[in-house]
CSV table of C-alpha atoms in Angstrom, one decimal:
chain,number,residue,atom,x,y,z
E,1188,MET,CA,0.0,0.0,0.0
E,1189,SER,CA,1.1,3.5,-0.7
E,1190,ASP,CA,2.5,5.6,2.1
E,1191,PRO,CA,-0.2,8.1,3.2
E,1192,THR,CA,2.4,10.1,5.1
E,1193,HIS,CA,3.8,11.3,1.8
E,1194,VAL,CA,1.6,14.2,1.0
E,1195,PRO,CA,1.8,15.8,-2.5
E,1196,ALA,CA,1.6,19.5,-2.7
E,1197,GLY,CA,-2.0,20.7,-2.2
E,1198,ALA,CA,-3.4,17.2,-1.6
E,1199,ALA,CA,-3.9,17.7,2.2
E,1200,GLU,CA,-5.8,20.9,1.4
E,1201,ASP,CA,-7.9,19.0,-1.2
E,1202,LEU,CA,-8.7,16.4,1.4
E,1203,ALA,CA,-9.8,19.0,3.9
E,1204,ARG,CA,-12.1,20.5,1.2
E,1205,GLY,CA,-13.3,17.0,0.5
E,1206,ARG,CA,-14.3,16.6,4.1
E,1207,ARG,CA,-16.2,19.9,4.0
E,1208,SER,CA,-17.9,18.8,0.8
E,1209,VAL,CA,-19.0,15.5,2.3
E,1210,LEU,CA,-20.3,17.2,5.4
E,1211,ALA,CA,-22.3,19.6,3.1
E,1212,ILE,CA,-23.7,16.6,1.3
E,1213,LEU,CA,-24.8,15.1,4.7
E,1214,ALA,CA,-26.6,18.3,5.6
E,1215,GLY,CA,-28.5,18.3,2.4
E,1216,THR,CA,-29.3,14.5,2.2
E,1217,GLY,CA,-32.8,13.5,3.2
E,1218,GLY,CA,-33.6,10.0,4.6
E,1219,SER,CA,-35.2,7.2,2.8
E,1220,PRO,CA,-36.5,3.7,3.7
E,1221,GLN,CA,-34.8,2.5,0.5
E,1222,LEU,CA,-31.5,0.8,0.8
E,1223,PRO,CA,-28.5,2.7,-0.8
E,1224,THR,CA,-27.8,1.0,-4.1
E,1225,LEU,CA,-25.5,1.6,-7.1
E,1226,GLN,CA,-25.5,0.3,-10.7
E,1227,ALA,CA,-22.1,1.6,-11.8
E,1228,ALA,CA,-20.9,2.6,-15.2
E,1229,SER,CA,-18.0,0.1,-15.0
E,1230,PRO,CA,-17.2,-2.7,-12.6
E,1231,LEU,CA,-16.9,-2.0,-8.9
E,1232,ARG,CA,-15.1,-5.3,-8.2
E,1233,ALA,CA,-12.7,-7.6,-9.9
E,1234,LEU,CA,-13.9,-9.3,-13.1
E,1235,PRO,CA,-13.0,-12.9,-14.2
E,1236,PRO,CA,-9.4,-12.7,-15.6
E,1237,ALA,CA,-10.6,-13.5,-19.2
E,1238,THR,CA,-13.2,-10.7,-19.2
E,1239,GLU,CA,-10.8,-8.2,-17.6
E,1240,ALA,CA,-8.2,-9.0,-20.3
E,1241,LYS,CA,-10.8,-8.6,-23.0
E,1242,LEU,CA,-11.8,-5.2,-21.7
E,1243,SER,CA,-8.2,-4.1,-21.7
E,1244,ASN,CA,-7.7,-5.4,-25.2
E,1245,ARG,CA,-10.8,-3.5,-26.4
E,1246,LEU,CA,-9.4,-0.3,-24.9
E,1247,GLU,CA,-6.1,-0.7,-26.6
E,1248,ALA,CA,-7.9,-1.3,-29.9
E,1249,GLY,CA,-9.8,2.0,-29.4
E,1250,LEU,CA,-13.2,0.3,-28.7
E,1251,SER,CA,-15.6,1.3,-26.0
E,1252,PRO,CA,-15.0,-1.0,-23.0
E,1253,HIS,CA,-18.6,-2.2,-22.7
E,1254,GLY,CA,-20.0,-1.6,-26.2
E,1255,THR,CA,-21.4,-3.9,-28.7
E,1256,ASP,CA,-18.9,-2.9,-31.4
E,1257,HIS,CA,-16.1,-5.3,-32.4
E,1258,PRO,CA,-13.9,-5.7,-35.5
E,1259,ARG,CA,-15.9,-8.6,-37.0
E,1260,ARG,CA,-19.3,-7.0,-36.5
E,1261,SER,CA,-19.4,-5.9,-40.1
E,1262,VAL,CA,-19.2,-9.5,-41.2
E,1263,VAL,CA,-22.6,-10.1,-39.7
E,1264,GLN,CA,-24.1,-7.1,-41.6
E,1265,ARG,CA,-22.3,-7.7,-44.9
E,1266,VAL,CA,-22.3,-11.5,-45.1
E,1267,ALA,CA,-24.3,-13.3,-42.5
E,1268,ILE,CA,-27.6,-11.4,-42.7
E,1269,PRO,CA,-27.7,-11.2,-46.6
E,1270,SER,CA,-26.8,-14.9,-46.9
E,1271,ALA,CA,-29.5,-15.8,-44.3
E,1272,VAL,CA,-32.1,-13.7,-46.2
E,1273,LEU,CA,-31.2,-15.4,-49.5
E,1274,ALA,CA,-31.3,-18.8,-47.9
E,1275,LEU,CA,-34.8,-18.0,-46.5
E,1276,LEU,CA,-36.0,-16.8,-49.9
E,1277,ASP,CA,-34.6,-19.9,-51.5
E,1278,ALA,CA,-36.3,-22.1,-49.0
E,1279,VAL,CA,-39.6,-20.4,-49.9
E,1280,GLY,CA,-38.8,-20.9,-53.5
E,1281,ILE,CA,-38.3,-24.6,-52.9
E,1282,GLY,CA,-41.7,-24.9,-51.4
E,1283,VAL,CA,-43.4,-22.9,-54.1
E,1284,ALA,CA,-41.7,-24.8,-56.9
E,1285,ALA,CA,-42.5,-28.2,-55.3
E,1286,ALA,CA,-46.1,-27.2,-54.7
E,1287,GLY,CA,-46.4,-26.2,-58.3
E,1288,GLY,CA,-44.9,-29.4,-59.6
E,1289,HIS,CA,-41.8,-27.7,-60.9
E,1290,VAL,CA,-39.3,-30.4,-59.8
E,1291,VAL,CA,-36.3,-29.0,-61.7
E,1292,LEU,CA,-36.8,-25.6,-60.2
E,1293,ALA,CA,-37.2,-27.0,-56.7
E,1294,ILE,CA,-33.9,-29.0,-57.2
E,1295,LEU,CA,-32.1,-25.9,-58.4
E,1296,ALA,CA,-33.4,-23.9,-55.5
E,1297,GLY,CA,-32.3,-26.6,-53.1
E,1298,VAL,CA,-28.8,-26.6,-54.6
E,1299,LEU,CA,-28.6,-22.8,-54.1
E,1300,PHE,CA,-30.0,-23.0,-50.5
E,1301,VAL,CA,-27.0,-25.0,-49.2
E,1302,PRO,CA,-24.2,-22.5,-50.0
E,1303,PHE,CA,-26.3,-19.6,-48.8
E,1304,ALA,CA,-27.1,-21.3,-45.5
E,1305,VAL,CA,-23.5,-22.5,-45.0
E,1306,MET,CA,-22.2,-19.0,-45.7
E,1307,ALA,CA,-24.7,-17.4,-43.2
E,1308,VAL,CA,-23.8,-19.9,-40.4
E,1309,ALA,CA,-20.0,-19.6,-41.0
E,1310,ALA,CA,-20.1,-15.8,-41.1
E,1311,ALA,CA,-22.2,-15.7,-37.9
E,1312,ARG,CA,-19.8,-18.1,-36.1
E,1313,PHE,CA,-16.8,-16.2,-37.3
E,1314,ALA,CA,-18.2,-13.0,-35.9
E,1315,ALA,CA,-19.2,-14.6,-32.6
E,1316,GLN,CA,-15.6,-15.9,-32.1
E,1317,ASP,CA,-14.1,-12.4,-32.4
E,1318,PRO,CA,-11.7,-12.2,-29.4
E,1319,LEU,CA,-12.8,-8.6,-28.8
E,1320,ARG,CA,-16.5,-9.4,-28.8
E,1321,LEU,CA,-18.2,-9.3,-25.4
E,1322,SER,CA,-20.2,-12.5,-25.0
E,1323,GLY,CA,-23.4,-12.8,-23.0
E,1324,ARG,CA,-21.4,-14.3,-20.2
E,1325,ASP,CA,-19.0,-11.3,-20.2
E,1326,ARG,CA,-21.9,-8.9,-20.1
E,1327,ARG,CA,-23.5,-10.7,-17.2
E,1328,ALA,CA,-20.2,-10.7,-15.3
E,1329,ILE,CA,-19.8,-6.9,-16.0
E,1330,ALA,CA,-23.4,-6.2,-14.8
E,1331,GLN,CA,-22.9,-8.2,-11.7
E,1332,ALA,CA,-19.6,-6.6,-10.9
E,1333,GLY,CA,-21.1,-3.1,-11.4
E,1334,SER,CA,-24.0,-3.7,-9.0
E,1335,TRP,CA,-23.9,-2.9,-5.3
E,1336,GLN,CA,-26.6,-2.7,-2.5
E,1337,SER,CA,-26.3,-2.0,1.2
E,1338,GLN,CA,-26.4,-5.1,3.4
E,1339,GLN,CA,-27.4,-3.1,6.5
E,1340,PRO,CA,-31.0,-2.7,7.8
E,1341,TRP,CA,-31.3,1.0,7.4
E,1342,THR,CA,-34.8,1.1,8.7
E,1343,GLY,CA,-36.8,3.1,11.2
E,1344,PRO,CA,-35.0,6.2,12.6
E,1345,LEU,CA,-31.7,5.0,11.2
E,1346,ALA,CA,-33.0,5.5,7.7
E,1347,TYR,CA,-32.9,9.3,8.4
E,1348,SER,CA,-29.5,9.3,10.2
E,1349,SER,CA,-26.3,11.1,9.2
E,1350,GLU,CA,-24.6,7.7,9.1
E,1351,ARG,CA,-26.9,6.5,6.3
E,1352,ALA,CA,-26.3,9.8,4.5
E,1353,LEU,CA,-22.6,9.2,4.7
E,1354,VAL,CA,-23.1,5.9,2.8
E,1355,VAL,CA,-25.1,7.8,0.2
E,1356,ALA,CA,-22.1,10.2,-0.2
E,1357,ALA,CA,-19.7,7.2,-0.6
E,1358,VAL,CA,-22.0,5.7,-3.2
E,1359,ALA,CA,-22.0,9.0,-5.1
E,1360,ALA,CA,-18.2,9.1,-5.0
E,1361,ALA,CA,-17.8,5.5,-6.2
E,1362,GLU,CA,-20.3,6.1,-9.0
E,1363,ARG,CA,-18.2,9.1,-10.2
E,1364,ILE,CA,-15.0,7.1,-10.1
E,1365,THR,CA,-16.4,4.3,-12.3
E,1366,ARG,CA,-17.9,6.8,-14.7
E,1367,SER,CA,-14.5,8.6,-15.3
E,1368,PRO,CA,-12.7,7.4,-18.5
E,1369,ALA,CA,-9.4,7.7,-16.6
E,1370,TRP,CA,-10.5,5.0,-14.2
E,1371,ARG,CA,-10.0,2.3,-16.9
E,1372,SER,CA,-6.5,3.5,-17.7
E,1373,THR,CA,-3.8,0.9,-17.7
E,1374,ARG,CA,-1.8,3.3,-15.6
E,1375,LEU,CA,-4.3,2.7,-12.8
E,1376,ASP,CA,-4.3,-1.1,-13.1
E,1377,GLU,CA,-2.8,-1.5,-9.6
E,1378,HIS,CA,-5.3,0.9,-8.1
E,1379,ARG,CA,-8.2,-1.0,-9.7
E,1380,VAL,CA,-6.9,-4.3,-8.4
E,1381,ARG,CA,-6.4,-3.0,-4.9
E,1382,LEU,CA,-9.2,-0.5,-4.6
E,1383,ASP,CA,-12.2,-2.9,-4.7
E,1384,LEU,CA,-14.9,-0.3,-4.7
E,1385,ALA,CA,-17.6,-2.8,-3.8
E,1386,ALA,CA,-15.6,-3.9,-0.8
E,1387,GLU,CA,-14.9,-0.3,0.1
E,1388,LEU,CA,-18.6,0.5,0.1
E,1389,ASP,CA,-19.4,-2.6,2.1
E,1390,GLN,CA,-16.9,-1.6,4.8
E,1391,ILE,CA,-18.1,2.0,4.9
E,1392,ASP,CA,-21.7,0.8,5.0
E,1393,ALA,CA,-21.0,-1.6,7.9
E,1394,GLN,CA,-18.8,1.0,9.7
E,1395,ALA,CA,-21.5,3.7,9.4
E,1396,TYR,CA,-24.2,1.3,10.6
E,1397,ARG,CA,-22.3,0.3,13.7
E,1398,ILE,CA,-21.6,4.0,14.5
E,1399,ALA,CA,-25.3,4.7,14.1
E,1400,GLY,CA,-26.2,1.8,16.4
E,1401,ILE,CA,-24.0,3.1,19.2
E,1402,ARG,CA,-25.3,6.7,18.8
E,1403,SER,CA,-29.0,5.9,18.3
E,1404,GLN,CA,-31.3,6.6,21.2
E,1405,GLY,CA,-34.6,6.0,19.5
E,1406,SER,CA,-36.5,8.7,17.7
E,1407,VAL,CA,-38.8,11.7,18.1
E,1408,GLY,CA,-41.4,12.3,15.3
E,1409,GLY,CA,-39.7,9.7,13.2
E,1410,LEU,CA,-36.3,11.4,13.3
E,1411,PRO,CA,-33.3,9.8,15.1
E,1412,VAL,CA,-32.2,10.9,18.5
E,1413,THR,CA,-28.5,10.4,19.1
E,1414,VAL,CA,-26.2,10.5,22.1
E,1415,ALA,CA,-22.5,11.5,22.2
E,1416,SER,CA,-19.9,8.8,22.3
E,1417,PRO,CA,-16.2,9.6,22.2
E,1418,VAL,CA,-15.4,6.2,20.6
E,1419,ALA,CA,-18.2,6.5,18.1
E,1420,ASP,CA,-17.2,10.1,17.4
E,1421,GLN,CA,-13.6,9.1,16.6
E,1422,ALA,CA,-14.8,6.3,14.3
E,1423,TRP,CA,-17.2,8.8,12.6
E,1424,ASP,CA,-14.3,11.2,12.0
E,1425,THR,CA,-12.4,8.3,10.4
E,1426,ALA,CA,-15.3,7.3,8.2
E,1427,VAL,CA,-15.9,10.9,7.0
E,1428,THR,CA,-12.2,11.1,6.1
E,1429,ARG,CA,-12.5,7.9,4.2
E,1430,VAL,CA,-15.5,9.1,2.2
E,1431,ALA,CA,-13.7,12.4,1.6
E,1432,ALA,CA,-10.7,10.6,0.2
E,1433,LEU,CA,-13.0,8.8,-2.3
E,1434,THR,CA,-14.6,12.1,-3.2
E,1435,CYS,CA,-11.2,13.7,-3.8
E,1436,TYR,CA,-10.1,10.6,-5.8
E,1437,ALA,CA,-13.1,11.1,-8.0
E,1438,ASP,CA,-12.4,14.8,-8.3
E,1439,SER,CA,-8.8,14.0,-9.4
E,1440,LEU,CA,-10.0,11.5,-12.0
E,1441,ASP,CA,-12.4,14.1,-13.4
E,1442,GLY,CA,-9.6,16.6,-13.7
E,1443,LEU,CA,-7.4,14.0,-15.6
E,1444,ALA,CA,-10.2,13.3,-18.1
E,1445,LYS,CA,-10.8,17.0,-18.6
E,1446,ARG,CA,-7.0,17.7,-19.2
E,1447,GLN,CA,-6.9,14.8,-21.6
E,1448,ALA,CA,-9.8,16.2,-23.6
E,1449,GLU,CA,-8.2,19.6,-23.7
E,1450,ALA,CA,-4.9,18.1,-24.9
E,1451,MET,CA,-6.7,16.1,-27.6
E,1452,ALA,CA,-8.4,19.3,-28.8
E,1453,ARG,CA,-5.2,21.4,-28.6
E,1454,ASP,CA,-3.1,18.8,-30.5
E,1455,SER,CA,-5.8,17.9,-32.9
E,1456,TYR,CA,-5.3,14.1,-32.3
E,1457,PRO,CA,-7.0,12.0,-35.0
E,1458,LEU,CA,-10.2,10.2,-34.1
E,1459,ARG,CA,-8.5,6.9,-33.7
E,1460,ASP,CA,-6.6,8.3,-30.7
E,1461,SER,CA,-9.9,8.9,-28.9
E,1462,ALA,CA,-9.0,5.7,-27.0
E,1463,LEU,CA,-7.1,8.1,-24.7
E,1464,MET,CA,-10.5,9.2,-23.3
E,1465,ALA,CA,-11.4,5.5,-22.8
E,1466,GLY,CA,-8.2,5.0,-20.7
E,1467,SER,CA,-6.1,3.1,-23.2
E,1468,ALA,CA,-2.4,2.3,-22.8
E,1469,GLN,CA,-1.6,5.4,-24.8
E,1470,ASP,CA,-2.5,7.8,-22.1
E,1471,GLU,CA,0.1,9.6,-20.0
E,1472,PHE,CA,-0.6,10.8,-16.5
E,1473,ALA,CA,1.7,13.4,-15.0
E,1474,VAL,CA,3.7,12.3,-12.0
E,1475,THR,CA,2.0,14.8,-9.9
E,1476,ASP,CA,-1.4,13.5,-10.9
E,1477,LEU,CA,-0.4,9.9,-10.0
E,1478,ALA,CA,1.1,11.1,-6.7
E,1479,ALA,CA,-2.2,12.9,-5.8
E,1480,LEU,CA,-4.3,9.9,-6.8
E,1481,THR,CA,-2.1,7.5,-4.8
E,1482,TYR,CA,-2.4,9.8,-1.7
E,1483,PHE,CA,-6.2,9.8,-1.9
E,1484,PHE,CA,-6.1,6.1,-2.6
E,1485,GLY,CA,-4.1,5.5,0.6
E,1486,ALA,CA,-6.3,7.9,2.6
E,1487,ALA,CA,-9.4,6.0,1.4
E,1488,MET,CA,-8.0,2.7,2.6
E,1489,PHE,CA,-5.9,3.6,5.6
E,1490,SER,CA,-8.5,2.4,8.1
E,1491,GLY,CA,-8.8,-0.9,6.4
E,1492,PRO,CA,-11.7,-3.1,7.4
E,1493,GLY,CA,-11.6,-1.9,11.0
E,1494,ASP,CA,-13.7,1.0,12.3
E,1495,GLY,CA,-12.0,1.9,15.5
E,1496,LEU,CA,-15.0,0.7,17.6
E,1497,GLY,CA,-13.5,-2.5,18.8
E,1498,LEU,CA,-16.4,-4.5,17.4
């Protein structure tokens, strides 16, 4: 893990602003009996190695990571579909000719049907075996890896607590991270492997719920009544910093994506280099950018799975 004691210039101030931003979100977040959920733009947790490798290869080829496009897709439109249509028309012709007693025509139509059908099947199979094509299994794995829901019973007065609002703020930060094109960059491979956003949300969710349980003293008018607890307050401070770090990480990724877009416009990169915005291996992050990201990454994880409550 990165050393969170190494603070890049301005990063500590950004983290302080991140805390203020999170606290502002808490003040403006209303409660809800619905559990916090997230369907992210890209995976929150690790994918099967084969699917992860396919996504990386798609990025390097300039394709959208989760799109339906792939190099052999044109084969379906140019060969498979026309051949299938001709085979279908030929099959109709066989039936019509046979019903009309035109044996010779039926035989000729039957002879033509075979190559059309074979060509349609072969072209479809060739396209389906494209190594850059996302299969149904790949898409199911991606959808599952991008889905998260709170496992804590945020019901009753706790549904309107500051602790639940903190989970909502963490979900918002995680969603922004996965939506950023820079997040899929190969330069952040190590981060994506170690920063399991689903596990991070699980830990923040559990931590916030335990804090809420210690502080909760019932409710008045449906709103929670809390009691001060030095131990819980210290754990709360840690949890806020953790969510602030995720927020700052998202802010930094947004800045990287913006600077990449400006560089592309300034240098008039050709369209094929738009893979930069998708996070391909061609992108180049400044050392200061990576240092700041690593700092926020470490700050987000420094508390680990513990919560300082001794529970």
